[in-house]
CSV table of C-alpha atoms in Angstrom, one decimal:
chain,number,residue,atom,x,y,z
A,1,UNK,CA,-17.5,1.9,-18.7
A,2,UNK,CA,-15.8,5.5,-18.6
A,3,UNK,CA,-12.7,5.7,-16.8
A,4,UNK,CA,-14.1,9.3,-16.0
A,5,UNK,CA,-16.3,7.1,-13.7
A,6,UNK,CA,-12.8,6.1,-11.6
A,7,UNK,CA,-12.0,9.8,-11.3
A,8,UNK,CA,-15.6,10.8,-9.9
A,9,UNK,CA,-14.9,7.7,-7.4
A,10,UNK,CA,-11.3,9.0,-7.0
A,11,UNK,CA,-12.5,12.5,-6.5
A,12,UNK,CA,-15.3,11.7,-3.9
A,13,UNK,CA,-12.8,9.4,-1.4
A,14,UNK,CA,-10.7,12.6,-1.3
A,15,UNK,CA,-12.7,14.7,-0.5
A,16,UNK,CA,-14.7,12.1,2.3
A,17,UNK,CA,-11.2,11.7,3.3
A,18,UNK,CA,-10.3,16.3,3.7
A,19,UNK,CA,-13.9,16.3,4.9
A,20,UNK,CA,-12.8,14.0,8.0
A,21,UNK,CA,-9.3,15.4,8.7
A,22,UNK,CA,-10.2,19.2,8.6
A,23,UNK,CA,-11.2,19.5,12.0
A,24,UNK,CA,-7.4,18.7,13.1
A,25,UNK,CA,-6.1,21.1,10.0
A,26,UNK,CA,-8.5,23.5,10.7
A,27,UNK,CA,-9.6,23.9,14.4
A,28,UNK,CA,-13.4,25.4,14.8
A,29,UNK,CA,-13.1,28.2,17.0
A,30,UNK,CA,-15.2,27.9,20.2
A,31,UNK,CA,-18.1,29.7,18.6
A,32,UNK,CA,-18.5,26.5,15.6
A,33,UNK,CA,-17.6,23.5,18.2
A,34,UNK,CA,-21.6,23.2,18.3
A,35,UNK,CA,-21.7,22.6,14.9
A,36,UNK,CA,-18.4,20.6,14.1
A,37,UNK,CA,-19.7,18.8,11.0
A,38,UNK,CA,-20.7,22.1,9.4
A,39,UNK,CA,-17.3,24.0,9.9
A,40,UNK,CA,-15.9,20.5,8.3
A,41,UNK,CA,-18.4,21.0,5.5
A,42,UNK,CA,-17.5,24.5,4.3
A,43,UNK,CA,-14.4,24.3,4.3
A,44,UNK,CA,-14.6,20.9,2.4
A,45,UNK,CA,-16.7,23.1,-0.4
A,46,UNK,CA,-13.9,26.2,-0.2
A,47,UNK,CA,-11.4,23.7,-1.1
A,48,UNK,CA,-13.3,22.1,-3.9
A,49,UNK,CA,-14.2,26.2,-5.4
A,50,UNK,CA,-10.5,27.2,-5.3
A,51,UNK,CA,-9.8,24.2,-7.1
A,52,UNK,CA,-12.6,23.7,-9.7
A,53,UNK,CA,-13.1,27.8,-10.2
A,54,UNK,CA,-9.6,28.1,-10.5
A,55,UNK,CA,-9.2,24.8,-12.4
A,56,UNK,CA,-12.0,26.2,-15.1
A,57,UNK,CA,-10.5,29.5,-15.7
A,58,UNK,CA,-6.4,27.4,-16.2
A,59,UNK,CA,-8.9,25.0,-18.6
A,60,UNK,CA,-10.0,28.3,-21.1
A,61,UNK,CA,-6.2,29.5,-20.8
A,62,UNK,CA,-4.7,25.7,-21.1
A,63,UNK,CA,-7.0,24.7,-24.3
A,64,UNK,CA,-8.5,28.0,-26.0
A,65,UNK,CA,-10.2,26.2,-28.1
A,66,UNK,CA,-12.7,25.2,-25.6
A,67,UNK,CA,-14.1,29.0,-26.4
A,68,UNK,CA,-15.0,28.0,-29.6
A,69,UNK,CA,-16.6,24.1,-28.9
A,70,UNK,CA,-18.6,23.9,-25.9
A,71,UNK,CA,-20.0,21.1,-27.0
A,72,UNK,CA,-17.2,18.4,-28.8
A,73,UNK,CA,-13.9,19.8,-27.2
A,74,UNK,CA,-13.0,17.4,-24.4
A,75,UNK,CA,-9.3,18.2,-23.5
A,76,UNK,CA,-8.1,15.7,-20.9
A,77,UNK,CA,-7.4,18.5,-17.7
A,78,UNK,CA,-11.0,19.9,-18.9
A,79,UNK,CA,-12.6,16.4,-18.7
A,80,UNK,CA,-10.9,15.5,-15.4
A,81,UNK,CA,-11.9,18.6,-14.0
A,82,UNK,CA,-15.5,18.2,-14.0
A,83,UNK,CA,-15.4,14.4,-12.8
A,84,UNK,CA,-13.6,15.6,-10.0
A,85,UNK,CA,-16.3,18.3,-9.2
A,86,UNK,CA,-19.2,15.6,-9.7
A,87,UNK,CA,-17.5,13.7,-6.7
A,88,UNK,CA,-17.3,16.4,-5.0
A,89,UNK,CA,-20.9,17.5,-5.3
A,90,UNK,CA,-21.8,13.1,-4.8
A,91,UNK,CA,-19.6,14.0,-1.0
A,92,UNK,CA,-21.4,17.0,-0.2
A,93,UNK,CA,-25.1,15.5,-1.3
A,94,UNK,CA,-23.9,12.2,1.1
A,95,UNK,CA,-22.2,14.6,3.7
A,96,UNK,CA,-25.5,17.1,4.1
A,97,UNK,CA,-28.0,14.0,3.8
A,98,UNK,CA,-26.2,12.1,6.7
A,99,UNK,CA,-25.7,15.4,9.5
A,100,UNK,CA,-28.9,17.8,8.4
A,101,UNK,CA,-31.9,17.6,8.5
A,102,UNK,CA,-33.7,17.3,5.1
A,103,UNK,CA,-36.2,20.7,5.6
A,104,UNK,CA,-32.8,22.9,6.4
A,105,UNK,CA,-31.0,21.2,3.3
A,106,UNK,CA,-33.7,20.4,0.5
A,107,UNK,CA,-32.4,22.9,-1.8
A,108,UNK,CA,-29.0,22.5,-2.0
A,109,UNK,CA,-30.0,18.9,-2.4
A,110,UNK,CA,-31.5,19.7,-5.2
A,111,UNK,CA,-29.3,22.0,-6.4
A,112,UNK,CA,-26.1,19.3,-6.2
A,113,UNK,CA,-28.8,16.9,-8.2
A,114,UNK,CA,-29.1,18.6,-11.1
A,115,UNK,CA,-25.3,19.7,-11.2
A,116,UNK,CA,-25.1,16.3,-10.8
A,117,UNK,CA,-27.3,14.8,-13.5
A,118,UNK,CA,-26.0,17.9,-16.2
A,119,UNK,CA,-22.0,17.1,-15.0
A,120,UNK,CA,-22.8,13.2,-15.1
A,121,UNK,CA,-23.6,13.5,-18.8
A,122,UNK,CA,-20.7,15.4,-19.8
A,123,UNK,CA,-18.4,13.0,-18.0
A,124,UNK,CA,-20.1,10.0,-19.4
A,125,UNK,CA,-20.5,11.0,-22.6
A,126,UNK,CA,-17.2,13.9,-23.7
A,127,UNK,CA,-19.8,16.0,-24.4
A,128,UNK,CA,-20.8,19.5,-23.4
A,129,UNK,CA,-17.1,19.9,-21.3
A,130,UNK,CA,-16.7,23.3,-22.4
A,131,UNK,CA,-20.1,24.3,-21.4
A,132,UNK,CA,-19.8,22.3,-18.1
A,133,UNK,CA,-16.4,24.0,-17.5
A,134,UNK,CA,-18.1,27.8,-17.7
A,135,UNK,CA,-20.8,26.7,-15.2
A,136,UNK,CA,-17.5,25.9,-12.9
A,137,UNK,CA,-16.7,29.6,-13.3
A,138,UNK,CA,-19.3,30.5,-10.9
A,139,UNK,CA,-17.4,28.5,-8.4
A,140,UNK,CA,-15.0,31.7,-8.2
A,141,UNK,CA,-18.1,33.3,-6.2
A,142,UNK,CA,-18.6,30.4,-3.9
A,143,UNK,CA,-14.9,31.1,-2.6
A,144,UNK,CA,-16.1,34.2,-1.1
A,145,UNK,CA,-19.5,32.9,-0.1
A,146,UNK,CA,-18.1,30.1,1.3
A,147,UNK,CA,-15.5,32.6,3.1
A,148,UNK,CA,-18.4,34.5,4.5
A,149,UNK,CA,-20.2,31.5,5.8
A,150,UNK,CA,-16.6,30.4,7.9
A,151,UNK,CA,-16.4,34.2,9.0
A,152,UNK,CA,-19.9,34.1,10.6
A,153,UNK,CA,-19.1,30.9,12.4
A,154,UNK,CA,-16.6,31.7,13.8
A,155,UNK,CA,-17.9,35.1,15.0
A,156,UNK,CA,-16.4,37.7,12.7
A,157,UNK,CA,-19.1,39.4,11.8
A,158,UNK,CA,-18.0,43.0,12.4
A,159,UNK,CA,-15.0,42.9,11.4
A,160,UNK,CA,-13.1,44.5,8.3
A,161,UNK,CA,-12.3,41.2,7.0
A,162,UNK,CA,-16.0,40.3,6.8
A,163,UNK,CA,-17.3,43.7,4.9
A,164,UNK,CA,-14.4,43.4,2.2
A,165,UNK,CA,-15.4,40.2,1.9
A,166,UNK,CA,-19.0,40.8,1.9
A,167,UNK,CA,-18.0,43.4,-1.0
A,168,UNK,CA,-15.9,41.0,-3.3
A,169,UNK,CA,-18.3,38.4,-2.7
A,170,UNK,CA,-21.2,40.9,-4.2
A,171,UNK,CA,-18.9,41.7,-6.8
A,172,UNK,CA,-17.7,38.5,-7.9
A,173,UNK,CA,-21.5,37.4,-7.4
A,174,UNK,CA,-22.5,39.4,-10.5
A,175,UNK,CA,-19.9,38.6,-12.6
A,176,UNK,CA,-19.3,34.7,-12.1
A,177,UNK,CA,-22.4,33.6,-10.8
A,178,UNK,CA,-25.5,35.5,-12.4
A,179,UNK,CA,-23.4,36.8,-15.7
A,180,UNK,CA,-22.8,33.8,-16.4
A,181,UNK,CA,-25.9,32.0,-15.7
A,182,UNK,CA,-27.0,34.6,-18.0
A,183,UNK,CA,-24.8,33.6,-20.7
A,184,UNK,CA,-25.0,30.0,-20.6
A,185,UNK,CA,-28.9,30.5,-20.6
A,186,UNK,CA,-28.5,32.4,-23.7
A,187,UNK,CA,-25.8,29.9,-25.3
A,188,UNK,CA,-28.9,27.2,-25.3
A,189,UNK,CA,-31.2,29.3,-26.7
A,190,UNK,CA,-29.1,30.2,-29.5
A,191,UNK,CA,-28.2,26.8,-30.0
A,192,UNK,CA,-31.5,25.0,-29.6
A,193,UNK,CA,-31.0,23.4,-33.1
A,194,UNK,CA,-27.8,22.0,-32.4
A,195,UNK,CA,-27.8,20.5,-29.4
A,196,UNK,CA,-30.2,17.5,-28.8
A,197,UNK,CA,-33.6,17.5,-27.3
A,198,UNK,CA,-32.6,15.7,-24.6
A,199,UNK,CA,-29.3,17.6,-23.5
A,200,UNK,CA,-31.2,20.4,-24.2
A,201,UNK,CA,-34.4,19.7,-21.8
A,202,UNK,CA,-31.7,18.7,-19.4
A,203,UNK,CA,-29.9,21.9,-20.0
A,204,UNK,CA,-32.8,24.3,-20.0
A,205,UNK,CA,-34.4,22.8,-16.9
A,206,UNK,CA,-31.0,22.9,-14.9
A,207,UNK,CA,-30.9,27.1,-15.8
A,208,UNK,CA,-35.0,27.3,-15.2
A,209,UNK,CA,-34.1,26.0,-11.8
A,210,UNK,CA,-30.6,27.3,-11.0
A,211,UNK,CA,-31.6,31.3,-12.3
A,212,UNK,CA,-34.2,31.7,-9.2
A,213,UNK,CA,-32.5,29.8,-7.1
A,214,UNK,CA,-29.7,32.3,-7.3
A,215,UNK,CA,-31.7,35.2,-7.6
A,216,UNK,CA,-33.0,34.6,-4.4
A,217,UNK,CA,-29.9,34.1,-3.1
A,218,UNK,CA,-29.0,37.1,-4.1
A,219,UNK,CA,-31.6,38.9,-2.5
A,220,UNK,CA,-30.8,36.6,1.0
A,221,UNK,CA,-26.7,38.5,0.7
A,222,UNK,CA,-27.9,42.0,0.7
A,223,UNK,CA,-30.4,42.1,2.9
A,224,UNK,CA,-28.4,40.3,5.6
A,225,UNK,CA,-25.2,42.2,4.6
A,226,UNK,CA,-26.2,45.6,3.8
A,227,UNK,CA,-29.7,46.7,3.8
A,228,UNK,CA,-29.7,45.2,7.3
């Protein structure tokens, strides 16, 4: 038993619990009162990015020495940081599964499973923390993205707000989401011979899937934002 395994549980009554008071801290505007469970949803995932992007770049201030152990260096604040995302990501998989229907969701369902599965075995085992704690740095983009999504619901499509934000979240995009994909892709590679085959397969197949899946995405954010 890990007592990391109390903090995913911890973690994912929280965030069930924001999930089902946000609609009274955060009133849908008449435009996303169709769709109340999804205006509950995103801003359930902003609150989780602010917290675990801004959690994992406090973690490489807090304990520098992550930088140089990805793989053994398990501070406390660094440990607790990703079992709260991994109940997060449980909520969202159990929120999406029970309000959408499975053909509009699939991928994100997917995506949450292997985040997941590669999160679950750092928790479990205090392994791989550091490395687990740079794939939270892409969770600086999904502020904005997340930011975008609550602008178009609630109708703010052209406005200022929504192209600066459509800029920083390109920007931030490239930098925290597909740099570092990039980088944690080529962190395996290089150290193929350290880590073991089955973190690796784990590892390798979670960046096979996750590199399209945001390259595509990618593609999805400027066509609708600016080549439209």
């Amino acid at each position: 038993f890990s007592p990391g395994l109390l903090v995913v549980a911890g973690s994912f009554a929280a965030f069930r619990l924001l999930n089902r008071g946000l609609e009274r801290l955060v009133p849908p505007p008449p435009s996303a009162r169709r769709n109340r469970w999804k205006w509950r949803n995103i801003w359930t995932s902003l609150a989780h990015s602010v917290l675990s992007g801004g959690g994992a770049l406090a973690g490489f201030y807090l304990y520098p020495e992550l930088s140089n152990d990805l793989v053994s260096t398990h501070p406390p604040g660094a440990h607790s940081l990703v079992a709260v995302s991994v109940g997060y990501f449980l909520e969202d998989f159990v929120d999406m599964l029970c309000n959408q229907k499975l053909h509009q969701s699939w991928e994100l369902l997917f995506h949450h499973s292997v985040v997941i599965i590669c999160f679950g075995i750092a928790v479990l085992l205090h392994q791989y923390v550091g490395f687990a704690l740079v794939a939270l740095l892409v969770e600086i983009n999904s502020i904005f993205l997340h930011l975008r999504q609550i602008l178009l619901m609630a109708n703010l499509v052209h406005t200022t707000r929504y192209r600066l934000n459509s800029l920083i979240n390109l920007g931030t995009y490239v930098v925290f989401r597909m740099a570092t994909l990039a980088w944690m892709t080529r962190w395996l590679f290089l150290n193929r011979h350290n880590v073991p085959p089955a973190a690796y397969a784990v590892g390798t197949v979670g960046m096979a899937i996750m590199t399209p899946m945001n390259i595509i995405l990618f593609y999805r954010l400027l066509r609708s934002d600016f080549f439209k």
